[in-house]
Tab-separated table of C-alpha atoms and ligand atoms in Angstrom:
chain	number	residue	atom	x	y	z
B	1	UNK	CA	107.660	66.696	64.990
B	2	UNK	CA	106.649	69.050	62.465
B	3	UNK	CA	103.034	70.827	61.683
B	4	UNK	CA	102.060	68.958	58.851
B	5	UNK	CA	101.155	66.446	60.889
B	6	UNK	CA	100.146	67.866	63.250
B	7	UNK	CA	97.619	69.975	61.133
B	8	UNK	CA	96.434	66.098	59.679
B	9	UNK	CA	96.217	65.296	63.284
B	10	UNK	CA	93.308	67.982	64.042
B	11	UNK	CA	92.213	67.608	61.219
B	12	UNK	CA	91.318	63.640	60.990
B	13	UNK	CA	89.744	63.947	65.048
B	14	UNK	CA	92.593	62.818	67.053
B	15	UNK	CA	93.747	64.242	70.236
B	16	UNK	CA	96.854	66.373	70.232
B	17	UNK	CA	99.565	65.873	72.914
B	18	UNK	CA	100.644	68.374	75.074
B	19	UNK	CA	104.221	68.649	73.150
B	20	UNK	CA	102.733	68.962	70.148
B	21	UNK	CA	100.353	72.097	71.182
B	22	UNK	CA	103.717	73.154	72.478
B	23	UNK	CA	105.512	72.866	69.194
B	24	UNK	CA	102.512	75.115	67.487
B	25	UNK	CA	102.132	77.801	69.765
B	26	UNK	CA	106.067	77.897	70.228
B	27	UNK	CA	106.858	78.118	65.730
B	28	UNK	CA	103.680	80.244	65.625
B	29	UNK	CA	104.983	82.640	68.002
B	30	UNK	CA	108.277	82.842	66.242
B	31	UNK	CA	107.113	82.924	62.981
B	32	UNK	CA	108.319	79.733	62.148
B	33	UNK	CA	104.790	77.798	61.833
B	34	UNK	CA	102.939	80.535	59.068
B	35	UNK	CA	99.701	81.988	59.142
B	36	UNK	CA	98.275	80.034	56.690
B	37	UNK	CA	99.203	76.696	58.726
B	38	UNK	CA	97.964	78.157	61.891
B	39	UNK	CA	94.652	78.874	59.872
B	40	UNK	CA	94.466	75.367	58.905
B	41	UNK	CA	95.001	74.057	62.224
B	42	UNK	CA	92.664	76.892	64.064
B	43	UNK	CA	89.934	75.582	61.621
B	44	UNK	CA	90.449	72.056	62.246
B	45	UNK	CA	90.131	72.657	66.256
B	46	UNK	CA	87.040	74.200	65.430
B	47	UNK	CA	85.506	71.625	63.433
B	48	UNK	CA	86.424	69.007	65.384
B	49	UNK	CA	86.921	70.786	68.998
B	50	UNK	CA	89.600	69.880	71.501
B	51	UNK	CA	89.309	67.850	74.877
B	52	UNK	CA	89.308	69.400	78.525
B	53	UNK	CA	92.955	68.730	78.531
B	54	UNK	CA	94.154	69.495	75.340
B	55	UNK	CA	92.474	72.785	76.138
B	56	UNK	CA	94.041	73.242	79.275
B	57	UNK	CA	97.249	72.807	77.229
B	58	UNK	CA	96.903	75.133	74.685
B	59	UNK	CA	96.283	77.859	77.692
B	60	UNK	CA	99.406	76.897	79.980
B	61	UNK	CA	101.429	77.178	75.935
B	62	UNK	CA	99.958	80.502	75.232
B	63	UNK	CA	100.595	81.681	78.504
B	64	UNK	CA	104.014	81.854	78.636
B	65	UNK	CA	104.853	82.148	74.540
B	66	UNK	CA	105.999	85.354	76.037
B	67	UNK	CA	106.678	87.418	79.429
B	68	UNK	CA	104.793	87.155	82.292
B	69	UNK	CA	103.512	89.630	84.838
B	70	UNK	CA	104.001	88.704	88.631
B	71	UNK	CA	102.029	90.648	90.403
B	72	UNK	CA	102.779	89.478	93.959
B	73	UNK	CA	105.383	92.587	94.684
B	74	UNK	CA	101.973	94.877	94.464
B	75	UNK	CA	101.093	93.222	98.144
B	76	UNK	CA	97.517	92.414	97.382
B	77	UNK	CA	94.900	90.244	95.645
B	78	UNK	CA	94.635	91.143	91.908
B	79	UNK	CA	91.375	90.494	90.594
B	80	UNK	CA	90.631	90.959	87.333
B	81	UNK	CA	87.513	90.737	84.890
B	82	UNK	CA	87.194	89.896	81.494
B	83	UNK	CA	84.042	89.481	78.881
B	84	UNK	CA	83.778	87.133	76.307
B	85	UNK	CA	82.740	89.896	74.322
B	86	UNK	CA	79.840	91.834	73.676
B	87	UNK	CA	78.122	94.942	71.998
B	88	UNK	CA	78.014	98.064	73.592
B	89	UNK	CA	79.305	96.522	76.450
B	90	UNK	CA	81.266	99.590	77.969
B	91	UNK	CA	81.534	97.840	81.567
B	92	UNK	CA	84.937	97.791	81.961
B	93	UNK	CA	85.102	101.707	81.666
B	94	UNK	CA	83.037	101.987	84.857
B	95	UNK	CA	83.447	99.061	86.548
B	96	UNK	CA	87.348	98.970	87.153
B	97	UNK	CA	87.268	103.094	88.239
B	98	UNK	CA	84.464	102.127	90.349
B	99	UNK	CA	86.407	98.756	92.178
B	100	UNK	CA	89.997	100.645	91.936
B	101	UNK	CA	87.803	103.351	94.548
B	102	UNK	CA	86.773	100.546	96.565
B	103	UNK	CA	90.578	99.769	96.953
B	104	UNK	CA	90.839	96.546	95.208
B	105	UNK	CA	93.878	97.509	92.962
B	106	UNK	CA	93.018	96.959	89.008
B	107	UNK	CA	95.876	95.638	86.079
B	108	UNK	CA	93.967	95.391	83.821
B	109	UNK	CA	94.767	94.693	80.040
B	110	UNK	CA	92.059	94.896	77.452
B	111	UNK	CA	91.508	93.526	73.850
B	112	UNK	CA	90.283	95.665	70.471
B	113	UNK	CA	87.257	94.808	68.818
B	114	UNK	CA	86.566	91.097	67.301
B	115	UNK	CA	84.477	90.636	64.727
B	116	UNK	CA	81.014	92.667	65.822
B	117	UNK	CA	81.967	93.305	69.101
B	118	UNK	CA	83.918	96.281	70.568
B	119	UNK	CA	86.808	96.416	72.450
B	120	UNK	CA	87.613	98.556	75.859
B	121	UNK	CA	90.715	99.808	73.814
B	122	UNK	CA	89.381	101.751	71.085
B	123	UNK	CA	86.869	103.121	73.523
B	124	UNK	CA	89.315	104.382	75.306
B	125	UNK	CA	91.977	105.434	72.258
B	126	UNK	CA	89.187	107.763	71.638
B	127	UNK	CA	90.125	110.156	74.204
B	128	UNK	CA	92.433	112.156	72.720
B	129	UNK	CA	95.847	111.655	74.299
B	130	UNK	CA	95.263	107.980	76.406
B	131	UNK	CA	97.937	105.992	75.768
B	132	UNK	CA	97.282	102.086	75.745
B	133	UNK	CA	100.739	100.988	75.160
B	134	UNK	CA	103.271	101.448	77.385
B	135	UNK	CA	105.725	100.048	79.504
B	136	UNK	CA	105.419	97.110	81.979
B	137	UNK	CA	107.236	98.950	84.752
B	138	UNK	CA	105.028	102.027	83.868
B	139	UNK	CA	102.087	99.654	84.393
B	140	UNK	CA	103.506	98.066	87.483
B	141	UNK	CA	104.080	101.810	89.208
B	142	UNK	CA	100.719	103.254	87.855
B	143	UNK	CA	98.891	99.982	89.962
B	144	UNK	CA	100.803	100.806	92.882
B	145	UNK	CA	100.800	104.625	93.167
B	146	UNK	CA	96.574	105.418	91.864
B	147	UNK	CA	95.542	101.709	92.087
B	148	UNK	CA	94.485	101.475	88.241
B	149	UNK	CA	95.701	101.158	85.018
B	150	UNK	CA	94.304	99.869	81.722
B	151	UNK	CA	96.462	98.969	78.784
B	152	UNK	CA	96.619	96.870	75.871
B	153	UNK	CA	97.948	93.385	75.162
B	154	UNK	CA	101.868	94.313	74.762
B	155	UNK	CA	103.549	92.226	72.360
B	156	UNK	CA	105.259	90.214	74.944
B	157	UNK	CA	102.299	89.191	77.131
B	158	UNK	CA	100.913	86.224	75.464
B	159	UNK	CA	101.943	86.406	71.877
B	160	UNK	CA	100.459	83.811	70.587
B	161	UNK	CA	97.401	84.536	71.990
B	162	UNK	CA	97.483	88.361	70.165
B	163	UNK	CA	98.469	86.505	66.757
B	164	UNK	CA	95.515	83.802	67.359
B	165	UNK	CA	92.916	86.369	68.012
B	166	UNK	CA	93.900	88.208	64.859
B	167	UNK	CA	94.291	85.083	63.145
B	168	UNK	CA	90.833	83.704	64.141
B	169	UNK	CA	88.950	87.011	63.310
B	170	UNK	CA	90.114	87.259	59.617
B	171	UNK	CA	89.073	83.590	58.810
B	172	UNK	CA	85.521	83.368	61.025
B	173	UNK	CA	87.120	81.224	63.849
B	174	UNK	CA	85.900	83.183	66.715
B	175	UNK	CA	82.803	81.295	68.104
B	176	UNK	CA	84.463	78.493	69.406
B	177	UNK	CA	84.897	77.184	73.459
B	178	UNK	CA	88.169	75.799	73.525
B	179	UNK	CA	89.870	78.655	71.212
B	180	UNK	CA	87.769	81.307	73.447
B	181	UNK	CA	88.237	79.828	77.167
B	182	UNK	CA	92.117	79.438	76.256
B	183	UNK	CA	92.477	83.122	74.752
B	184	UNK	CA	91.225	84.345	77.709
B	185	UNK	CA	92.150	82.309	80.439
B	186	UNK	CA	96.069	82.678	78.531
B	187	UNK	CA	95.805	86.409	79.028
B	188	UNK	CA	94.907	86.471	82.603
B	189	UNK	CA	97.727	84.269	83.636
B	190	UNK	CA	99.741	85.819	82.278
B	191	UNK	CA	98.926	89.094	83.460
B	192	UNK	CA	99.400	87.651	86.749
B	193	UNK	CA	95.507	88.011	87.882
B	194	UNK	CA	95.766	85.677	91.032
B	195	UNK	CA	91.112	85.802	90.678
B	196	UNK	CA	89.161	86.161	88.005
B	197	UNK	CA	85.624	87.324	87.254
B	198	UNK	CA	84.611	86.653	83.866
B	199	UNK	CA	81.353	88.149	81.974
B	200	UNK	CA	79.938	85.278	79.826
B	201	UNK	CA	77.722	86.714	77.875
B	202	UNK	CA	74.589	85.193	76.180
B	203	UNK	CA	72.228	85.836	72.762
B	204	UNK	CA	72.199	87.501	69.513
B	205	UNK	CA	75.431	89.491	70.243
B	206	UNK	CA	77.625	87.431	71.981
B	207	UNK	CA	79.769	84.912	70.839
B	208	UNK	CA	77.833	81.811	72.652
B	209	UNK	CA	74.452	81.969	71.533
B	210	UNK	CA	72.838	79.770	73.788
B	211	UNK	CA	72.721	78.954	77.405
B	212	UNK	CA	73.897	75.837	76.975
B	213	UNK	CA	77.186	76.544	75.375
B	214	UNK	CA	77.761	79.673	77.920
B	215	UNK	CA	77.501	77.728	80.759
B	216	UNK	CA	80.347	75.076	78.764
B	217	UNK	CA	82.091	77.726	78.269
B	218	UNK	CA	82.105	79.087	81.865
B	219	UNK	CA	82.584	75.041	83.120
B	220	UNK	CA	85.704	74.839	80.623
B	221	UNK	CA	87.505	78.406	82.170
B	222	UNK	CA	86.550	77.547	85.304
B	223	UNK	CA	88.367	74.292	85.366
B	224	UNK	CA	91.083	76.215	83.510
B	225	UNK	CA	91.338	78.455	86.294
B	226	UNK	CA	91.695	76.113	89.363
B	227	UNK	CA	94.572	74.319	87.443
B	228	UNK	CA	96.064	77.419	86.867
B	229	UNK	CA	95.394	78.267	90.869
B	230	UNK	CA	93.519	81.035	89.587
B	231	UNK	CA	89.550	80.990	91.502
B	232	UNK	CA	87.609	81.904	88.654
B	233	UNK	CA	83.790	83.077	88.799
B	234	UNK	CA	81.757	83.465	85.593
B	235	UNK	CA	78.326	85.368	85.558
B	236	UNK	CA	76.383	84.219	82.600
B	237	UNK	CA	74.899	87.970	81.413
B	238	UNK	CA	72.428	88.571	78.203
B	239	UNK	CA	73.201	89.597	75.095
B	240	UNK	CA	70.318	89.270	73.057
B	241	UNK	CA	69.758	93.115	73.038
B	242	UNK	CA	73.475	95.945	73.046
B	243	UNK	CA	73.848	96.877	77.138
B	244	UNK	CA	72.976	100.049	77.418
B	245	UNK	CA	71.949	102.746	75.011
B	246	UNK	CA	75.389	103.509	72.891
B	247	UNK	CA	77.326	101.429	70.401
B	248	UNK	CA	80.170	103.220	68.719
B	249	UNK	CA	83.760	104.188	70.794
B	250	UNK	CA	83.328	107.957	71.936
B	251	UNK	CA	79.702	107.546	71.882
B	252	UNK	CA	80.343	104.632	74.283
B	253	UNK	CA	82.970	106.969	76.430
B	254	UNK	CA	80.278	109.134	76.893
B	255	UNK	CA	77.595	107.080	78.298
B	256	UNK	CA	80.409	105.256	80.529
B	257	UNK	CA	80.953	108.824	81.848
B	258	UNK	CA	77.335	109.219	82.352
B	259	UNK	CA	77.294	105.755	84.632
B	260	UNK	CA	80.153	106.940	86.379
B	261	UNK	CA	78.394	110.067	87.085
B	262	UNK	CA	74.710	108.505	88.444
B	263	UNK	CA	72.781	108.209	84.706
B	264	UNK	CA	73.114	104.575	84.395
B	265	UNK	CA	71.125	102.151	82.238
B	266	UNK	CA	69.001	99.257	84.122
B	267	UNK	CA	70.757	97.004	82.534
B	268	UNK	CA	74.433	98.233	82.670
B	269	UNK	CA	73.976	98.792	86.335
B	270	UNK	CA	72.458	94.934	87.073
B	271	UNK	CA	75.760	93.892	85.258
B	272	UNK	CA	78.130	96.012	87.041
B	273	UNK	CA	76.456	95.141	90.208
B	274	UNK	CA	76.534	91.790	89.498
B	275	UNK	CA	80.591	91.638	88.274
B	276	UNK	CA	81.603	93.914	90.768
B	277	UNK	CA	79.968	92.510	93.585
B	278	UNK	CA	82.050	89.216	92.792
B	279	UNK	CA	85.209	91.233	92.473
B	280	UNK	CA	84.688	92.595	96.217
B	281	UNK	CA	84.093	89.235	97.057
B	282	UNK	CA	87.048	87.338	95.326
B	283	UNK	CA	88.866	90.350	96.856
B	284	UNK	CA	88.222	90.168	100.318
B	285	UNK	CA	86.528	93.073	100.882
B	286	UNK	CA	82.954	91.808	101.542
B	287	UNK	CA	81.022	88.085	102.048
B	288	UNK	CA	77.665	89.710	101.660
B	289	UNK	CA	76.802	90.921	98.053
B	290	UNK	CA	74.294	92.457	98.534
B	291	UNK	CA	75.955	94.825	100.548
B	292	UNK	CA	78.969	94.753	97.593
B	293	UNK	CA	76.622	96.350	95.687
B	294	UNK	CA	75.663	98.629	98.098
B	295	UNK	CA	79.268	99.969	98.133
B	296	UNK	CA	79.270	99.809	94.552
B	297	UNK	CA	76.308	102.141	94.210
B	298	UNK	CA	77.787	104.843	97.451
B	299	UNK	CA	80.975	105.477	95.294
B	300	UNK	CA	78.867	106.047	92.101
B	301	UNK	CA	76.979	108.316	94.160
B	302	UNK	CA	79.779	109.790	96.313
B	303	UNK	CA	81.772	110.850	92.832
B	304	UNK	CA	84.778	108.426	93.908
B	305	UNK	CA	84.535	106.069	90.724
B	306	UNK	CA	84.421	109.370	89.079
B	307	UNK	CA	87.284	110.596	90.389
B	308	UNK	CA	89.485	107.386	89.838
B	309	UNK	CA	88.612	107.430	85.893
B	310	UNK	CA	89.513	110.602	85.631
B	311	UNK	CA	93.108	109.939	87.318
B	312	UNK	CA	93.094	106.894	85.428
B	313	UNK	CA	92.720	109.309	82.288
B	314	UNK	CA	95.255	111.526	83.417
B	315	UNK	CA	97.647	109.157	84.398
B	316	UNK	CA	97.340	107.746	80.708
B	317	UNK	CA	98.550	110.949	78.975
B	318	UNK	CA	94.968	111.519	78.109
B	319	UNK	CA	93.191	114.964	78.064
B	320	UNK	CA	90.686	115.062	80.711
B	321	UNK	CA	89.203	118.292	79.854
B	322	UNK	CA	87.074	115.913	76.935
B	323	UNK	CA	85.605	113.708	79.975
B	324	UNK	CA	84.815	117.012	82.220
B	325	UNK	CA	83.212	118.957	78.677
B	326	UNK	CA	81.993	115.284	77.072
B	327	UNK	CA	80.758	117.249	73.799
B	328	UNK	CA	84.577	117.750	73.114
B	329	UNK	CA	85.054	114.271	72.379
B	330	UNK	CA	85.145	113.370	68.286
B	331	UNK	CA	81.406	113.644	66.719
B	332	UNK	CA	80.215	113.027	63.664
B	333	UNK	CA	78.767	115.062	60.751
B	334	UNK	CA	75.616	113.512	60.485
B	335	UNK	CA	73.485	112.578	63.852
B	336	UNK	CA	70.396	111.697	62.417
B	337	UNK	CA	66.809	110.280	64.550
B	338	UNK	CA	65.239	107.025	62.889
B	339	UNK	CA	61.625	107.176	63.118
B	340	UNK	CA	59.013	104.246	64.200
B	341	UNK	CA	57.058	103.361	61.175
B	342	UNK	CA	54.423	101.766	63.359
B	343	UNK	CA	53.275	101.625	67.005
B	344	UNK	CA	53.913	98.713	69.959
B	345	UNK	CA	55.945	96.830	71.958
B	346	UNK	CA	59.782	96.111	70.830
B	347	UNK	CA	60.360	92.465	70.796
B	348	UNK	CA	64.331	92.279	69.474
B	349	UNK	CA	66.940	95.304	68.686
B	350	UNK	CA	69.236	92.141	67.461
B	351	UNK	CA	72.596	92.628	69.074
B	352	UNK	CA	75.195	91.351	66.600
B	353	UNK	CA	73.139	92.903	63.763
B	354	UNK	CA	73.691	96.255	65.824
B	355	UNK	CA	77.219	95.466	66.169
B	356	UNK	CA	76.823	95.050	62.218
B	357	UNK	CA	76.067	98.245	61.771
B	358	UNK	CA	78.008	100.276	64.116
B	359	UNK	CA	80.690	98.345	62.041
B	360	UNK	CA	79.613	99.244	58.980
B	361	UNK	CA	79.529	102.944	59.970
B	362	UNK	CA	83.279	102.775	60.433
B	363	UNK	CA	83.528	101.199	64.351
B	364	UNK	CA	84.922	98.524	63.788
B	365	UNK	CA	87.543	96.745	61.583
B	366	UNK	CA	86.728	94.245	58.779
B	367	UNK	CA	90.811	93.726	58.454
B	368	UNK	CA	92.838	94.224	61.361
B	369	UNK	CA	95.020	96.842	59.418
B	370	UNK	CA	91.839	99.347	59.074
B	371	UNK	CA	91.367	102.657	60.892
B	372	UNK	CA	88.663	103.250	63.156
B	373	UNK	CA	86.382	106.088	63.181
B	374	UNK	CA	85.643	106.521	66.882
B	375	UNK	CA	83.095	109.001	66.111
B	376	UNK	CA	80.157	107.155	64.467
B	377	UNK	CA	77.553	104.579	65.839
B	378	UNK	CA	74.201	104.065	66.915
B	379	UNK	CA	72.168	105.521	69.978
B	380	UNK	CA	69.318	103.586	70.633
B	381	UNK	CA	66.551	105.793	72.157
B	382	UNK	CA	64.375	102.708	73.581
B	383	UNK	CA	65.104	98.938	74.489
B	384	UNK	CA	63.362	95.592	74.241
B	385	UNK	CA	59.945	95.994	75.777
B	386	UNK	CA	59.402	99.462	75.792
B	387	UNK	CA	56.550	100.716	74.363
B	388	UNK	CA	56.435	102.796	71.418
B	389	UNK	CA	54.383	105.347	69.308
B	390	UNK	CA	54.105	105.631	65.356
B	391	UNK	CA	56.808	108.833	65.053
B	392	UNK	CA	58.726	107.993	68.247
B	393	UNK	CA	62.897	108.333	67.687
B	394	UNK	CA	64.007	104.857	68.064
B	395	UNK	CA	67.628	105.529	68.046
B	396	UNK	CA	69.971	108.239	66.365
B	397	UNK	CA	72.652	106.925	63.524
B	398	UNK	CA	76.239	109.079	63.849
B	399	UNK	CA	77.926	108.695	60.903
B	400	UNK	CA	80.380	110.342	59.102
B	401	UNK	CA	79.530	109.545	55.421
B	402	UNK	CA	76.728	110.216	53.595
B	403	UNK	CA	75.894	107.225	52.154
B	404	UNK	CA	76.867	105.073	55.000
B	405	UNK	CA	73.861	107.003	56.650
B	406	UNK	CA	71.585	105.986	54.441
B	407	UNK	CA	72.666	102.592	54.277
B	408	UNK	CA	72.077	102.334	57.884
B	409	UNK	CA	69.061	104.152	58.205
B	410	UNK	CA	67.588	101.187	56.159
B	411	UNK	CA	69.550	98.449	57.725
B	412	UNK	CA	68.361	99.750	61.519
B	413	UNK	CA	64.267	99.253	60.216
B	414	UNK	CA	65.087	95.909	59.702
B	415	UNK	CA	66.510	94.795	62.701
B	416	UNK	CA	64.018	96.444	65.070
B	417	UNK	CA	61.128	94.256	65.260
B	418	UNK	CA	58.375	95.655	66.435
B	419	UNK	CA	54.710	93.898	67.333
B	420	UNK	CA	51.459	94.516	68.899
B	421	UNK	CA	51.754	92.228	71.896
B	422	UNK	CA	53.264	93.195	75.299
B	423	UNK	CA	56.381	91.316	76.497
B	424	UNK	CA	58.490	91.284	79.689
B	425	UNK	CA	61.697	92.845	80.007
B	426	UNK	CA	64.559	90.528	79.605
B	427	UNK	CA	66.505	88.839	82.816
B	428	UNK	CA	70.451	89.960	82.207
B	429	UNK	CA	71.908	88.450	84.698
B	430	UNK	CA	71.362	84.851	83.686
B	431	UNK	CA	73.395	82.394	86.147
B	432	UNK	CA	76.577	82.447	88.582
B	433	UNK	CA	79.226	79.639	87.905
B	434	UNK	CA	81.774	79.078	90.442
B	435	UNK	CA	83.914	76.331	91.796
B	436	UNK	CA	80.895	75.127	93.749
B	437	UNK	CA	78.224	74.403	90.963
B	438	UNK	CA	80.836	74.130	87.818
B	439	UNK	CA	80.822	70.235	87.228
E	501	URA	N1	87.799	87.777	74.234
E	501	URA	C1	89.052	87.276	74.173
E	501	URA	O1	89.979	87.769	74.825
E	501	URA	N2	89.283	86.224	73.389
E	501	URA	C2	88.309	85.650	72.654
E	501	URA	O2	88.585	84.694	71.984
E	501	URA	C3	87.003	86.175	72.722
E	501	URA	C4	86.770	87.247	73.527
């Protein structure tokens, strides 16, 4: 076998056979297969898309290119949630405090930013001290002694999944179902989730822009999932507009704080709701989900959720005295209000366009070598819907560079649209895939 023709394989339509997915994640992993074959054959598969099974495949090869977790020595159910990526999506950062309260015990390991999306790890790298990376065991013992911990991918939990995803950003392969459902759906298995709630989300920002191709996307890890043994729900959430207010890593901190504290978004709260109440249920802990979220919303209120992120913090080697005094946390030099130029409804703050920006400021990475500024970002001020005055603040730009302000100032007027006409608030939560309805 060798990857030439494999690559010509892909590349001319056919299907590939399981041993020959094996052979590419396997010299990938090792370095034998190089990154400028693996590009070749990433870009074929998204051309020309793989089948149910060879997709299946390629998640069962990624998932053990390296160690795997078993989590069965922990005594209980490990559920575990993952999004298909989003902007200012900060739910993980107050959802998996706020279940780890509940006592549904939470491994969780989280991804960097991708393209225009954040990631829960540079959120949380921006409070001085966490540590992401450590040890397995250290993993294992924080799970069983304060119920939570949240890392990042180590190097030996699906390999070739953390060289694919780093692969796929650098050469515009990341909008694709099979190379998306198998990244993920690799990761959680081997992590040893035994349930998995997944956030599909939907629109300008995410990575499926229509319904249609969320809900394949939710069919294909779904069927992934019961192969795997592995009950998988997906709630189908929108992403036309960035959840919440904040887009940027400390700025994002802070408003997760805020949620955890009782200040929480409509829209961030309908998601966590929605995720959480599945976790509860995947979990055991509750058949009725309505009253989930009613359980959900008592340890918001009741300071528990609170309490676990800030142990979680702790725990982490971070300094917790920049979540209890949140204007500690890194700021930038420049916060700056944009005005509206004109008065009415907002019809679209575009999402990825957002996520532009933010990255533009210094968020994000355009090589996965670069720095991050955790400081800078955008705080929006008003959402889709909301009415608005001639002279109202729209949003504030943090940024750290002069220029890069300006730049964005001008950028943000032209992704806010603006028009006379009323509209409706957006529905988030969109659809809930399961076993059941998945076809
Ligand atoms: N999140 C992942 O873990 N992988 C993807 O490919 C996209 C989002």
């Amino acid at each position: 076998m060798n990857i030439l023709d494999i690559i010509a394989k892909k590349r001319d339509k056919q299907e590939l056979t399981e041993e020959e997915i094996k052979y590419f994640i396997d010299g990938y992993t090792k370095n034998d297969i190089t990154d400028y074959q693996a590009a070749a054959l990433i870009m074929a598969i998204f051309l020309n898309g793989m089948t149910d099974r060879e997709t299946t495949d390629l998640t069962l090869a990624m998932s053990c290119s390296g160690e795997t977790l078993d989590m069965s020595t922990l005594g209980e159910v490990i559920v575990d949630k993952h999004s298909t990526g989003g902007v200012g999506d900060k739910v993980s950062l107050i959802l998996l405090p706020l279940i780890s309260s509940l006592g549904v015990p939470v491994a969780k390991m989280s991804g960097r930013g991708l393209g225009f999306t954040g990631g829960t790890i540079d959120k949380l790298e921006s409070i001085p001290g966490y540590r992401t990376a450590i040890s397995m065991e250290q993993f294992i013992k924080n799970v069983k002694e304060i119920g939570i911990s949240i890392i990042s991918q180590t190097q030996n939990l699906a390999p070739a999944d953390k060289k694919l995803y780093a692969l796929r950003d650098a050469i515009s392969c990341v909008e694709n179902i099979p190379l998306i459902a198998s990244s993920i759906m690799s990761k959680k298995i081997a992590s040893g989730a035994q349930k998995i709630v997944l956030d599909v989300t939907v629109g300008k920002g995410a990575f499926m822009s229509n319904i249609g191709d969320a809900r394949k996307l939710a069919n294909t890890m779904i069927k992934i999932g019961k192969l795997a043994n592995r009950e998988t729900v997906c709630v189908l959430t929108n992403m036309d507009e960035p959840l919440g207010f904040a887009v940027g890593n400390s700025l994002e901190v802070i408003e997760a704080v805020k949620c955890l504290k009782g200040d929480m978004p409509e829209d961030l709260k309908e998601v966590i709701l929605a995720l959480g109440s599945q976790m509860l249920l995947l979990a055991g802990k509750g058949e009725n989900l309505d009253e989930n979220k009613n359980k959900l919303l008592e340890n918001i209120e009741n300071g528990k959720a609170y309490n676990k992120f800030i142990e979680l913090v702790q725990r982490h080697g971070g300094d917790i005295s920049y979540i209890e005094k949140l204007d500690k946390l890194p700021k930038a030099k420049y916060i700056e209000p944009i005005y509206s130029q004109t008065s009415g409804y907002i019809h679209d703050i575009n999402a990825k366009e957002i996520g532009r920006l933010a990255g533009m400021l210094g968020a994000g990475r355009e090589k996965k070598e670069d720095e991050i500024d955790p400081a800078v970002g955008v705080v929006l001020t008003k959402k889709i819907a909301d009415k608005i005055e001639r002279g109202d603040v729209l949003a504030y730009i943090h940024s750290n560079d002069m220029q890069k302000l300006e730049e964005a100032k001008k950028y943000f007027v032209q992704i806010v649209k603006i028009k006379e006409e009323k509209i409706e608030k957006p529905n988030i939560i969109l659809e809930i895939k399961d076993l059941g309805t998945a076809p």
